[in-house]
Tab-separated table of N, CA and C in Angstrom:
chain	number	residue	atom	x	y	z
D	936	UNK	N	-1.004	-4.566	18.184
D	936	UNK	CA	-0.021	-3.543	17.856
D	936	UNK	C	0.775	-3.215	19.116
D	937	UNK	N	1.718	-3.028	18.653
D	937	UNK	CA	2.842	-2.990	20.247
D	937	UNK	C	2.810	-1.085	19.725
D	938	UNK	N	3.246	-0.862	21.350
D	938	UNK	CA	3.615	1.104	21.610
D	938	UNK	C	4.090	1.975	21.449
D	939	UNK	N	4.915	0.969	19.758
D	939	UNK	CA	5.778	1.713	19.693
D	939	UNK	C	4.627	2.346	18.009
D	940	UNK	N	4.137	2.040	18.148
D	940	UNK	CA	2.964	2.229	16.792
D	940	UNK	C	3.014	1.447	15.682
D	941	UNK	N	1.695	1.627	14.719
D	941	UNK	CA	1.606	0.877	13.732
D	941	UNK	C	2.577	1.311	12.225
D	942	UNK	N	3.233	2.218	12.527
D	942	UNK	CA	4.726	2.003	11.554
D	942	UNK	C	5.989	2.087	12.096
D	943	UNK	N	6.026	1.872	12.586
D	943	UNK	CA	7.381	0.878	13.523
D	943	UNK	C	7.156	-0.659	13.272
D	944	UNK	N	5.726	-1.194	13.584
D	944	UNK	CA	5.184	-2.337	13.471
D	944	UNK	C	5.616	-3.236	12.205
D	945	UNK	N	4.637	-2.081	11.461
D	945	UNK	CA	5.060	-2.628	9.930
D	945	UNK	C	6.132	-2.350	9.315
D	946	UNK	N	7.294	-1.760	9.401
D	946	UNK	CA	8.831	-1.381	9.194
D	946	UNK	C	9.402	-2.569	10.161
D	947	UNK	N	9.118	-3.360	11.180
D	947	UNK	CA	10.036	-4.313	11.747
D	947	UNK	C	9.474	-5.662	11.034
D	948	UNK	N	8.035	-5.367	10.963
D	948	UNK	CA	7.343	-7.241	9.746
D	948	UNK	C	8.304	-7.043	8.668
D	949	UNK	N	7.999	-6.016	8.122
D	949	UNK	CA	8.450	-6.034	6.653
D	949	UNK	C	9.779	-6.297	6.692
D	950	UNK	N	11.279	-6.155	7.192
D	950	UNK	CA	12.451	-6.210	7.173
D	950	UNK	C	12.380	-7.760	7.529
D	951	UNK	N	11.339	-7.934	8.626
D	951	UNK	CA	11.800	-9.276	9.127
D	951	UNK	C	11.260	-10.429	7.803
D	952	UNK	N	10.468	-10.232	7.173
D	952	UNK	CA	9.984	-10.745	6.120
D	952	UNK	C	10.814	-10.780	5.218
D	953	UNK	N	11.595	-9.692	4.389
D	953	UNK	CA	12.844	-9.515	3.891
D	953	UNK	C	13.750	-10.566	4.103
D	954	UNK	N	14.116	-11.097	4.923
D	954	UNK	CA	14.986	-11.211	5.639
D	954	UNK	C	14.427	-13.472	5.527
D	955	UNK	N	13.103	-13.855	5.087
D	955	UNK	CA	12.705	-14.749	5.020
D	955	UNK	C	11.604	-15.443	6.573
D	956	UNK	N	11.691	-14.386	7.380
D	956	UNK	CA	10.900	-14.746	8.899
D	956	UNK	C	9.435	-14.669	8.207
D	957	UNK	N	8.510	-15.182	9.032
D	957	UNK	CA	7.247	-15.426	8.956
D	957	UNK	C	6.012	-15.124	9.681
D	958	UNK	N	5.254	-14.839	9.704
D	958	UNK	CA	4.616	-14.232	11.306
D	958	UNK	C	4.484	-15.740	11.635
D	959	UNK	N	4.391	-15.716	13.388
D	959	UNK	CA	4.264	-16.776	14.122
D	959	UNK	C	2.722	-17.577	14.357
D	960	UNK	N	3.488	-18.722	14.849
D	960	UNK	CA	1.943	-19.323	14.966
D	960	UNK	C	0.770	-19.087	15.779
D	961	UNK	N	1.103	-18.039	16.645
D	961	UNK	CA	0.320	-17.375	17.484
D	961	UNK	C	0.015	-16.349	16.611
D	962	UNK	N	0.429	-15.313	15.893
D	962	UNK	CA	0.272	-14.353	15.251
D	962	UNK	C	-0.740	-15.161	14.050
D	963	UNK	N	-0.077	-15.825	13.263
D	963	UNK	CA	-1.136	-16.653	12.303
D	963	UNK	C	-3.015	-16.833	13.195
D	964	UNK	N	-2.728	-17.637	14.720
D	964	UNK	CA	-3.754	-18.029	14.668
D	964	UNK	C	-5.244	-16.691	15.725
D	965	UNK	N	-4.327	-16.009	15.793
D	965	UNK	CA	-4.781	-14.738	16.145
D	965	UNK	C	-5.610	-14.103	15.143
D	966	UNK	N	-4.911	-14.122	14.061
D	966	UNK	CA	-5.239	-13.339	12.336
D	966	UNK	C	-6.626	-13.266	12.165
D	967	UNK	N	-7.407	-12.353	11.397
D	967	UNK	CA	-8.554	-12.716	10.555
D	967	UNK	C	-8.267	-13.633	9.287
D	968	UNK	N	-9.088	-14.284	9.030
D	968	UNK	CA	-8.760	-15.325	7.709
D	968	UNK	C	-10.127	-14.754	6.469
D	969	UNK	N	-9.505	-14.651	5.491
D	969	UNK	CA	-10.279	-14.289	4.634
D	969	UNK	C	-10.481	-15.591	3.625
D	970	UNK	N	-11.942	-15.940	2.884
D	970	UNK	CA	-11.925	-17.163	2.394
D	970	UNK	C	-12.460	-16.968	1.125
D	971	UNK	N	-12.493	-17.713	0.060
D	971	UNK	CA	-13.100	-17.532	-1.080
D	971	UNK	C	-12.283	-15.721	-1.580
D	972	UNK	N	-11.333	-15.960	-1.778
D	972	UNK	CA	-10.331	-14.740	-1.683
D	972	UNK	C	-10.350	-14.577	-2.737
D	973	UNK	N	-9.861	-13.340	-3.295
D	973	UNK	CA	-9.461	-12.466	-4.765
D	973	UNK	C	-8.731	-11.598	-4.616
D	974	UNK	N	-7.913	-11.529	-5.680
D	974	UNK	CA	-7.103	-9.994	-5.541
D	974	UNK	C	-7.488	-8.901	-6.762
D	975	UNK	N	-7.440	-7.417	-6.377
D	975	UNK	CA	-7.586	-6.858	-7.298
D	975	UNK	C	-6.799	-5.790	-7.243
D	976	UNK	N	-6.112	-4.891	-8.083
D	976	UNK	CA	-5.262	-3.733	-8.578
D	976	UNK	C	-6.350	-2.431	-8.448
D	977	UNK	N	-6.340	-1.610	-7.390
D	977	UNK	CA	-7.008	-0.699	-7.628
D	977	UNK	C	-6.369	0.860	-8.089
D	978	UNK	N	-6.666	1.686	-8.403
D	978	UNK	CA	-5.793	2.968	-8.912
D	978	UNK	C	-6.211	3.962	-7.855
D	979	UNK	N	-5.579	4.650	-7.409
D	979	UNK	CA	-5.763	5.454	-6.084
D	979	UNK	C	-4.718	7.130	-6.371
D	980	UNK	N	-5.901	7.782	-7.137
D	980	UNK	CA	-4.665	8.852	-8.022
D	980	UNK	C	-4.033	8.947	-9.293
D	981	UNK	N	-2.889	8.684	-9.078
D	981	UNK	CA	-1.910	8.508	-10.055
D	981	UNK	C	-1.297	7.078	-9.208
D	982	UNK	N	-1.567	6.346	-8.370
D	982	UNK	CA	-0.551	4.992	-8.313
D	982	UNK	C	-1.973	4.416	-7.831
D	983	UNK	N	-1.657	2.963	-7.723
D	983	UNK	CA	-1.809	1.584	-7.899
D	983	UNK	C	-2.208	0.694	-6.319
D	984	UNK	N	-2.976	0.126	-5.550
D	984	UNK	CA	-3.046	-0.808	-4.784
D	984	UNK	C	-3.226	-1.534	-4.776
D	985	UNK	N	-3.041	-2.829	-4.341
D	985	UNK	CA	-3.157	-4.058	-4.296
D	985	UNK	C	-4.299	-4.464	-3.300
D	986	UNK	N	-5.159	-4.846	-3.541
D	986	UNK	CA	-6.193	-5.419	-2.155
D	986	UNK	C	-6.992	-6.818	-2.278
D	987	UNK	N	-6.924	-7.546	-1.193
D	987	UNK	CA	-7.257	-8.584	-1.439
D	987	UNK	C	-8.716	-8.939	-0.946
D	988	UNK	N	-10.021	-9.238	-1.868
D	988	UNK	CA	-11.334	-9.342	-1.398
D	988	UNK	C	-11.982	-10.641	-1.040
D	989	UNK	N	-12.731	-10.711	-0.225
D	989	UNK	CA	-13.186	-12.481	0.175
D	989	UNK	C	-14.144	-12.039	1.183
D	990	UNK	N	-14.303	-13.409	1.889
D	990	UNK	CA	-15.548	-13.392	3.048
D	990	UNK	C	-14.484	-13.521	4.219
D	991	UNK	N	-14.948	-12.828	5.419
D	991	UNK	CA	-14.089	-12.506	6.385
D	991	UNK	C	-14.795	-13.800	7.530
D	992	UNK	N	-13.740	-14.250	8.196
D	992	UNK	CA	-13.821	-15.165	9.641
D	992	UNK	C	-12.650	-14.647	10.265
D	993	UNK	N	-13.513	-14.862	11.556
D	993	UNK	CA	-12.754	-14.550	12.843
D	993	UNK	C	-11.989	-12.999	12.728
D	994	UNK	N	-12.817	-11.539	12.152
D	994	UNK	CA	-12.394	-10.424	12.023
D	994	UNK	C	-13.414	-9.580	13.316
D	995	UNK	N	-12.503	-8.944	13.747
D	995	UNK	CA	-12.949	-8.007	14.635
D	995	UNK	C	-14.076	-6.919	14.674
D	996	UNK	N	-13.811	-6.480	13.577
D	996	UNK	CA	-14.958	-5.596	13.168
D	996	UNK	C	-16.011	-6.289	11.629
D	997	UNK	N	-16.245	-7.513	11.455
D	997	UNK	CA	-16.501	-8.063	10.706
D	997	UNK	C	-17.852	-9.222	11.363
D	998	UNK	N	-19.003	-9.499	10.735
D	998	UNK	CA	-19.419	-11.269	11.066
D	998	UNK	C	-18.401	-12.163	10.059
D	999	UNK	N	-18.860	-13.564	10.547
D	999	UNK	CA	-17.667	-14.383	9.611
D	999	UNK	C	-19.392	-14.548	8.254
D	1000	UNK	N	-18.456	-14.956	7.187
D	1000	UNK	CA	-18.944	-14.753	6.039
D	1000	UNK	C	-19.453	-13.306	5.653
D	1001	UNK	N	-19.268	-12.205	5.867
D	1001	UNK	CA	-19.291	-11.051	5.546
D	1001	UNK	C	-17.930	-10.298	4.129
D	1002	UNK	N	-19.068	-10.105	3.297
D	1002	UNK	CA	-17.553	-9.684	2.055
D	1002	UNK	C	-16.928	-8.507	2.351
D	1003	UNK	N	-15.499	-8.433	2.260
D	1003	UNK	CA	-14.406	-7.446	3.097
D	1003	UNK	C	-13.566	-7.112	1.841
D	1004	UNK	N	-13.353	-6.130	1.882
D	1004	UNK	CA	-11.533	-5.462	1.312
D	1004	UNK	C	-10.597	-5.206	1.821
D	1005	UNK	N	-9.462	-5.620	1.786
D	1005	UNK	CA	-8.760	-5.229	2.827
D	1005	UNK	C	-8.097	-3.673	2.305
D	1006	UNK	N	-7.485	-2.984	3.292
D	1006	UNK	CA	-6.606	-1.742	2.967
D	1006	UNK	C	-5.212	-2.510	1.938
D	1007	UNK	N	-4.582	-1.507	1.543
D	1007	UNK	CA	-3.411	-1.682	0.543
D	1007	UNK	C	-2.437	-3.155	1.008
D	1008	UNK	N	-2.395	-3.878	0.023
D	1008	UNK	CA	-1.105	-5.189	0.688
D	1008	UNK	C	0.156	-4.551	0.848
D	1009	UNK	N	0.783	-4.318	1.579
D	1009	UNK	CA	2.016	-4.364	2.043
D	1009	UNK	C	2.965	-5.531	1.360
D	1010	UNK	N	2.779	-6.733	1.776
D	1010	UNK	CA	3.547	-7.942	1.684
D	1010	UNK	C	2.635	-8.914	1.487
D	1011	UNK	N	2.531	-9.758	0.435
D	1011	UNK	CA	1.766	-10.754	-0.116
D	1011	UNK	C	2.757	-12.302	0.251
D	1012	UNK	N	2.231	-13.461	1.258
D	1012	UNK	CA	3.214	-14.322	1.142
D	1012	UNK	C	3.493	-14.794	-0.437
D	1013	UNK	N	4.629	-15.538	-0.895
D	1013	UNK	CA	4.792	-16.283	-2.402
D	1013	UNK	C	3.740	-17.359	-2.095
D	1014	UNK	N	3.535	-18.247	-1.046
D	1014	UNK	CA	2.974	-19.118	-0.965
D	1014	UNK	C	1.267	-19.154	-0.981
D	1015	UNK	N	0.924	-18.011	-0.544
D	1015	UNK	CA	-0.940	-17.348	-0.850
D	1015	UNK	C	-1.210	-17.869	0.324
D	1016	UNK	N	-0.421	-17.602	1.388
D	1016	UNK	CA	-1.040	-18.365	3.128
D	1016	UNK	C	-1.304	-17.357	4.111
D	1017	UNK	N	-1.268	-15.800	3.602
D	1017	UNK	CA	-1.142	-14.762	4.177
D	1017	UNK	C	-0.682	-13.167	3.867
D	1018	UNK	N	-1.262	-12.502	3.880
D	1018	UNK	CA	-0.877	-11.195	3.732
D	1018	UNK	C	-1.203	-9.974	5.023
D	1019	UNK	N	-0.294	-9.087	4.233
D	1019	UNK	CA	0.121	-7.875	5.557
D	1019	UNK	C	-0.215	-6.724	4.819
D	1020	UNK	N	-1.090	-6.369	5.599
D	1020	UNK	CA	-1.423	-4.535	5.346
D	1020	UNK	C	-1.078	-3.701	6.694
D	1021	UNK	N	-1.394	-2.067	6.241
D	1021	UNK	CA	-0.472	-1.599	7.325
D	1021	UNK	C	-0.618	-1.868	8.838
D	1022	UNK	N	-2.099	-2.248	8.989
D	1022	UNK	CA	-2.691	-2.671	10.645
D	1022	UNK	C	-2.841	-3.935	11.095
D	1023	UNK	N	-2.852	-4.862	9.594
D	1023	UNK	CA	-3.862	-6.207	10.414
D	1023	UNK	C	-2.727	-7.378	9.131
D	1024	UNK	N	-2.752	-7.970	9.895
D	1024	UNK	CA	-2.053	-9.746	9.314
D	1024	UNK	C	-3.685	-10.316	9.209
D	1025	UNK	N	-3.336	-11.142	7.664
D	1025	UNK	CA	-4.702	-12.074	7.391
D	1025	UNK	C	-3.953	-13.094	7.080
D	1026	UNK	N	-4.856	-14.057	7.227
D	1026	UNK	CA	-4.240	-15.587	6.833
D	1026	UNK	C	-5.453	-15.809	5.696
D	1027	UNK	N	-4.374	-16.651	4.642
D	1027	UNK	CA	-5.790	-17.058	3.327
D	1027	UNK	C	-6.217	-17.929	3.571
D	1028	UNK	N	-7.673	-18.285	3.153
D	1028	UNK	CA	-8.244	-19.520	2.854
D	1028	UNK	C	-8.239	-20.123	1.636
D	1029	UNK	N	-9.305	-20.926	1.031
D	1029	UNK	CA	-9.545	-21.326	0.002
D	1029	UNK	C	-9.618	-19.885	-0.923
D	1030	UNK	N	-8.862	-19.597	-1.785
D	1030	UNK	CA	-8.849	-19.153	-3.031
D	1030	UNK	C	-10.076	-18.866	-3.981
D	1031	UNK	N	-10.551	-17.934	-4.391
D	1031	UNK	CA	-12.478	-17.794	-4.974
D	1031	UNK	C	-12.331	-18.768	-6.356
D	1032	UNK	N	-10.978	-19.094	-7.079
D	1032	UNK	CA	-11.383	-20.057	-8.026
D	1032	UNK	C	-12.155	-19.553	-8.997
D	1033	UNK	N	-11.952	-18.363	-9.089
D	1033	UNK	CA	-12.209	-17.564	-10.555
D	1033	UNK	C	-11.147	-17.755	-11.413
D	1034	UNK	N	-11.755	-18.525	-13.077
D	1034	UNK	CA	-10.849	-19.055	-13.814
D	1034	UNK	C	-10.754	-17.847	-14.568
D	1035	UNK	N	-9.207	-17.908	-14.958
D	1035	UNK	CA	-9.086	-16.598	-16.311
D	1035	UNK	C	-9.134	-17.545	-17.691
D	1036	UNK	N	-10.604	-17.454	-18.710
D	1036	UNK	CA	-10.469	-18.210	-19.913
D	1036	UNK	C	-9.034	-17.714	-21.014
D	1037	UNK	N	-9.112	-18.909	-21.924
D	1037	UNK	CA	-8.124	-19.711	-22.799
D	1037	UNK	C	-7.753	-17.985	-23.373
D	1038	UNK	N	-8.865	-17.227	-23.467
D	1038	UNK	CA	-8.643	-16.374	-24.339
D	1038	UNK	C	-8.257	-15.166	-23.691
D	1039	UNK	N	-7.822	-15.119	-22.469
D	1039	UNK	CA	-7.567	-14.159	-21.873
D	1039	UNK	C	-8.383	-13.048	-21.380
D	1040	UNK	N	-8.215	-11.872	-20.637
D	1040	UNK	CA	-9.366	-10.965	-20.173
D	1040	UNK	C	-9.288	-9.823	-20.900
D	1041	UNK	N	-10.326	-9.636	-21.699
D	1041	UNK	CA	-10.414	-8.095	-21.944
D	1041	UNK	C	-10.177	-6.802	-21.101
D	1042	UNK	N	-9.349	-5.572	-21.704
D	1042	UNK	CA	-8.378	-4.845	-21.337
D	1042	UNK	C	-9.529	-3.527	-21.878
């Protein structure tokens, strides 16, 4: 996090993301990587978060293979190679490969 704080931070990713930029390959290889990943919709009130769950490598406050949540997504790449919450850039791994059956999920 640069001094100017962590929403300045994420107000200059996010525009620059907007905008089609990418975090860098130093920033990528810096990242925690989350593996065997999932996403889920959580309700927080009256609104909605997005968080993405898996086994954590190379996280700071984490062992690797340890199951993690992250805080709210900010910015989800289109491509599933990375996401941004308000403090920390993750890079994805392999995907958990939970199938949704023919018949859809009960509601």
């Amino acid at each position: 996090m640069s001094k100017t704080g962590w929403k300045s931070d994420l107000e200059r990713d996010l525009e620059a993301y907007t905008l089609g930029d990418e975090p860098s390959a130093f920033e990528m290889m810096r990242a925690a990587v989350i593996e065997e990943w999932s996403t889920e919709v959580r309700r927080v009130g009256k609104e909605f978060k997005l968080v993405v769950m898996g086994k954590a490598r190379r996280h700071s406050d984490y062992q690797d293979g340890d199951r993690i949540c992250t805080a709210a997504i900010y910015w989800f790449d289109r491509h599933e190679r990375w996401v941004r919450t308000a403090h920390r850039l993750y890079v994805l791994g392999e995907q958990c490969g939970d199938e949704i059956p023919i018949d859809g999920v009960d509601l």
